[in-house]
Amino acid sequence: MNTSGFYGLWLRELLRFFRSKTRIIGTLGIPFFFILVFGFGLSSFVSVEDTTYFQFIVPGMMGMTLLFQSMFGGLSVIEDKQFGFFKEILVAPIPRPLVVLGKALGTATVVTIQATMVMVAAMFLGFSFNFSLPSIVLALFSMFLVSTGFVGFGLIFAAKTNDPQSFQIIVNFLIFPLFLLAGVFFPLDSVPGWMQAVSFLDPLTYGVDLLRAALIGLSFFPTWLSISALLLFDAIALLIASSFFSQAD
């Protein structure tokens, strides 16, 4: 296994993020807006058992950040194709699955940092969470699991297209149903049965629920079930992405 090649791909994603000030600032824009509008605007209209709506929605906004930033992480592959770097990666003595893993885990690390930034920003608005080592570890683990799977999902489409606009259309088409059905805005036990059943097929549902369990002690699913669902999703997404990258030339 070419660990130096894997590490290089992982590190490259981190450096690209930290060198872009606009990307760092932009991370907070949409989630911060939603937290302000929905967290405070709907707090008197939406009832959540054992917590406030503001507390409830912050982990949801972190989940939104994980979904959006992870899926659009595939754009970096398309940029690499346009500038010729992708061909250099393909001819390098690095196994294709390791290329996918390096890109996926590098982007997942960045996205985990971005979601953590959203949580820290929400703390200035009054968000509080279970400040204990197990809770923090579980929250970071859940963010990394969610982002890894959705980065892999994005890489599947990035492997099959060379056009950034086509990629964005496809990703936007997929993102919004995943986002809206994941229990981000409303508790799962308050939605109609058919919507709840569809939500169970959405990997983000388990990620958001696991974040809520870690941060505010509120969950719909058992922790083991959410982790198992996310691990399965990660494995499937990365395997398919690796297969598509292995066919690339």
Coordinates of C-alpha atoms in Angstrom, one line a residue:
M1 CA 0.0 0.0 0.0
N2 CA 1.4 3.4 -1.0
T3 CA 0.8 5.2 2.2
S4 CA 2.8 8.3 1.1
G5 CA 0.5 8.7 -1.9
F6 CA -2.6 8.3 0.3
Y7 CA -1.2 10.8 2.8
G8 CA -0.4 13.3 0.0
L9 CA -4.0 13.2 -1.3
W10 CA -5.3 13.6 2.3
L11 CA -3.0 16.5 3.1
R12 CA -3.8 18.2 -0.3
E13 CA -7.5 18.5 0.6
L14 CA -6.7 20.1 4.0
L15 CA -4.2 22.6 2.4
R16 CA -6.8 23.6 -0.2
F17 CA -9.3 24.4 2.5
F18 CA -7.0 26.4 4.8
R19 CA -5.5 28.4 1.9
S20 CA -9.0 29.6 0.9
K21 CA -10.3 32.3 3.2
T22 CA -13.5 32.7 1.3
R23 CA -14.2 29.0 1.7
I24 CA -13.6 29.2 5.4
I25 CA -15.9 32.2 5.8
G26 CA -18.5 30.8 3.4
T27 CA -18.8 27.6 5.5
L28 CA -20.8 29.6 8.1
G29 CA -23.0 31.6 5.8
I30 CA -26.1 29.4 5.0
P31 CA -26.1 27.4 8.2
F32 CA -25.8 30.5 10.3
F33 CA -28.7 32.1 8.3
F34 CA -30.9 29.0 8.9
I35 CA -30.1 28.9 12.6
L36 CA -31.1 32.5 13.0
V37 CA -34.3 32.3 10.9
F38 CA -35.6 28.9 11.9
G39 CA -33.9 28.4 15.3
F40 CA -35.4 31.7 16.6
G41 CA -38.2 32.3 14.2
L42 CA -39.9 29.0 14.6
S43 CA -39.1 28.3 18.2
S44 CA -42.5 29.4 19.4
F45 CA -44.3 27.3 16.8
V46 CA -42.5 24.0 16.9
S47 CA -42.5 21.9 20.0
V48 CA -39.7 19.5 20.7
E49 CA -39.8 17.2 23.7
D50 CA -37.1 17.7 26.4
T51 CA -35.3 20.6 24.6
T52 CA -35.8 23.9 22.8
Y53 CA -36.2 24.1 19.0
F54 CA -33.0 26.1 18.8
Q55 CA -31.1 23.3 20.5
F56 CA -32.8 20.8 18.2
I57 CA -32.0 22.6 15.0
V58 CA -28.3 23.3 15.5
P59 CA -27.2 19.6 15.0
G60 CA -29.5 19.6 12.0
M61 CA -27.6 22.5 10.5
M62 CA -24.4 20.7 11.2
G63 CA -25.8 17.8 9.3
M64 CA -26.7 20.1 6.4
T65 CA -23.2 21.4 6.3
L66 CA -21.8 17.8 6.2
L67 CA -24.2 16.9 3.4
F68 CA -23.6 19.9 1.2
Q69 CA -19.9 20.3 1.6
S70 CA -19.2 16.5 1.3
M71 CA -21.2 16.1 -1.9
F72 CA -19.7 19.1 -3.6
G73 CA -16.3 17.8 -2.6
G74 CA -16.5 15.9 -5.9
L75 CA -16.0 19.2 -7.7
S76 CA -12.3 19.0 -6.8
V77 CA -12.0 15.9 -8.9
I78 CA -13.5 17.6 -11.9
E79 CA -11.2 20.5 -11.5
D80 CA -8.3 18.1 -11.3
K81 CA -9.5 16.6 -14.6
Q82 CA -9.6 20.0 -16.3
F83 CA -6.1 20.9 -15.2
G84 CA -4.5 17.5 -15.9
F85 CA -3.8 16.6 -12.3
F86 CA -6.3 13.8 -12.4
K87 CA -4.3 12.0 -15.1
E88 CA -1.2 12.4 -13.1
I89 CA -2.9 10.7 -10.2
L90 CA -4.1 7.8 -12.4
V91 CA -0.7 7.1 -13.8
A92 CA 1.0 7.3 -10.4
P93 CA 1.8 4.0 -8.6
I94 CA -1.2 4.4 -6.3
P95 CA -4.0 1.8 -6.3
R96 CA -7.3 3.4 -7.5
P97 CA -9.1 2.4 -4.3
L98 CA -6.4 4.2 -2.3
V99 CA -6.9 7.3 -4.5
V100 CA -10.6 7.3 -3.6
L101 CA -9.8 6.7 0.1
G102 CA -7.3 9.5 0.2
K103 CA -9.7 12.0 -1.5
A104 CA -12.6 10.9 0.6
L105 CA -10.9 10.9 4.0
G106 CA -9.1 14.2 3.2
T107 CA -12.4 15.9 2.2
A108 CA -14.2 14.3 5.2
T109 CA -11.6 15.7 7.6
V110 CA -12.1 19.2 6.1
V111 CA -15.9 18.9 6.2
T112 CA -15.8 17.7 9.9
I113 CA -13.8 20.9 10.7
Q114 CA -16.5 22.9 8.8
A115 CA -19.4 21.4 10.7
T116 CA -17.5 21.9 14.0
M117 CA -17.1 25.6 13.0
V118 CA -20.9 25.8 12.6
M119 CA -21.4 24.4 16.1
V120 CA -18.9 26.9 17.6
A121 CA -20.6 29.8 15.8
A122 CA -24.0 28.5 17.2
M123 CA -22.5 28.6 20.7
F124 CA -22.2 32.4 20.5
L125 CA -26.0 32.4 19.9
G126 CA -26.7 30.3 23.0
F127 CA -26.2 26.7 21.9
S128 CA -25.0 24.4 24.6
F129 CA -24.1 20.7 24.5
N130 CA -22.9 17.8 26.6
F131 CA -19.4 18.9 27.2
S132 CA -17.8 15.6 28.1
L133 CA -15.2 13.5 26.3
P134 CA -17.5 10.7 25.3
S135 CA -20.0 13.2 23.8
I136 CA -17.3 15.1 21.9
V137 CA -15.7 11.9 20.6
L138 CA -19.1 10.5 19.4
A139 CA -20.0 13.9 17.8
L140 CA -16.7 14.0 15.9
F141 CA -17.0 10.3 14.9
S142 CA -20.5 10.8 13.6
M143 CA -19.5 13.9 11.6
F144 CA -16.6 11.9 10.1
L145 CA -18.9 9.0 9.2
V146 CA -21.5 11.2 7.6
S147 CA -19.0 13.2 5.5
T148 CA -17.0 10.1 4.4
G149 CA -20.1 8.5 3.0
F150 CA -21.4 11.5 1.2
V151 CA -17.9 12.4 -0.2
G152 CA -17.9 8.9 -1.6
F153 CA -21.3 9.4 -3.0
G154 CA -20.2 12.6 -4.7
L155 CA -17.1 10.9 -6.1
I156 CA -19.3 8.4 -7.8
F157 CA -20.8 11.2 -10.0
A158 CA -17.5 13.0 -10.3
A159 CA -15.9 9.9 -11.8
K160 CA -18.5 9.9 -14.6
T161 CA -18.6 13.5 -15.6
N162 CA -16.1 16.2 -16.8
D163 CA -18.5 19.1 -16.7
P164 CA -18.8 21.1 -13.4
Q165 CA -22.3 22.3 -14.3
S166 CA -23.6 18.8 -15.0
F167 CA -22.2 17.7 -11.7
Q168 CA -23.8 20.5 -9.8
I169 CA -27.2 19.8 -11.4
I170 CA -27.0 16.2 -10.4
V171 CA -25.8 16.9 -6.9
N172 CA -28.4 19.6 -6.3
F173 CA -31.1 17.2 -7.5
L174 CA -30.0 14.7 -4.9
I175 CA -29.1 17.0 -2.0
F176 CA -32.5 18.6 -1.3
P177 CA -34.6 15.5 -0.9
L178 CA -31.8 14.0 1.4
F179 CA -31.7 17.2 3.3
L180 CA -35.4 17.8 3.7
L181 CA -36.2 14.2 4.7
A182 CA -33.5 13.8 7.3
G183 CA -35.4 15.2 10.3
V184 CA -33.3 18.4 10.2
F185 CA -36.2 20.8 10.9
F186 CA -38.7 18.5 12.6
P187 CA -38.6 15.5 15.0
L188 CA -39.1 12.3 13.1
D189 CA -41.9 11.2 15.4
S190 CA -44.0 14.2 14.4
V191 CA -44.0 13.6 10.6
P192 CA -46.5 11.4 8.7
G193 CA -45.9 7.7 8.6
W194 CA -45.0 7.6 4.9
M195 CA -42.5 10.4 5.3
Q196 CA -41.0 8.7 8.3
A197 CA -40.6 5.5 6.3
V198 CA -38.8 7.3 3.5
S199 CA -36.6 9.1 6.0
F200 CA -35.4 5.7 7.2
L201 CA -33.8 5.2 3.8
D202 CA -31.8 8.5 4.0
P203 CA -28.3 8.1 5.5
L204 CA -28.3 11.7 6.7
T205 CA -31.2 10.8 9.0
Y206 CA -29.0 8.6 11.0
G207 CA -26.1 11.1 11.0
V208 CA -28.3 13.9 12.3
D209 CA -29.9 11.7 14.9
L210 CA -26.4 10.5 16.1
L211 CA -25.3 14.1 16.3
R212 CA -28.3 15.0 18.5
A213 CA -27.7 12.0 20.7
A214 CA -24.0 13.1 21.2
L215 CA -24.6 16.8 21.7
I216 CA -28.0 17.2 23.3
G217 CA -28.9 13.7 24.5
L218 CA -31.9 13.4 22.2
S219 CA -32.3 10.6 19.7
F220 CA -34.9 8.6 17.7
F221 CA -32.7 5.6 17.0
P222 CA -30.4 3.5 19.2
T223 CA -26.8 4.7 18.9
W224 CA -25.6 1.3 17.6
L225 CA -28.2 1.4 14.8
S226 CA -27.2 4.9 13.6
I227 CA -23.5 3.9 13.6
S228 CA -24.2 0.6 11.8
A229 CA -26.3 2.4 9.1
L230 CA -23.6 5.0 8.5
L231 CA -20.8 2.4 8.3
L232 CA -22.8 0.4 5.8
F233 CA -23.5 3.6 3.7
D234 CA -19.8 4.5 3.8
A235 CA -18.7 1.1 2.7
I236 CA -21.2 1.0 -0.2
A237 CA -20.4 4.5 -1.4
L238 CA -16.6 4.0 -1.3
L239 CA -16.8 0.6 -3.0
I240 CA -18.9 2.0 -5.9
A241 CA -16.6 5.1 -6.2
S242 CA -13.5 2.9 -6.2
S243 CA -15.1 0.7 -8.9
F244 CA -15.8 3.8 -11.1
F245 CA -12.4 5.2 -10.5
S246 CA -10.8 1.9 -11.5
Q247 CA -12.6 2.2 -14.9
A248 CA -11.4 5.7 -15.4
D249 CA -8.7 6.5 -17.9

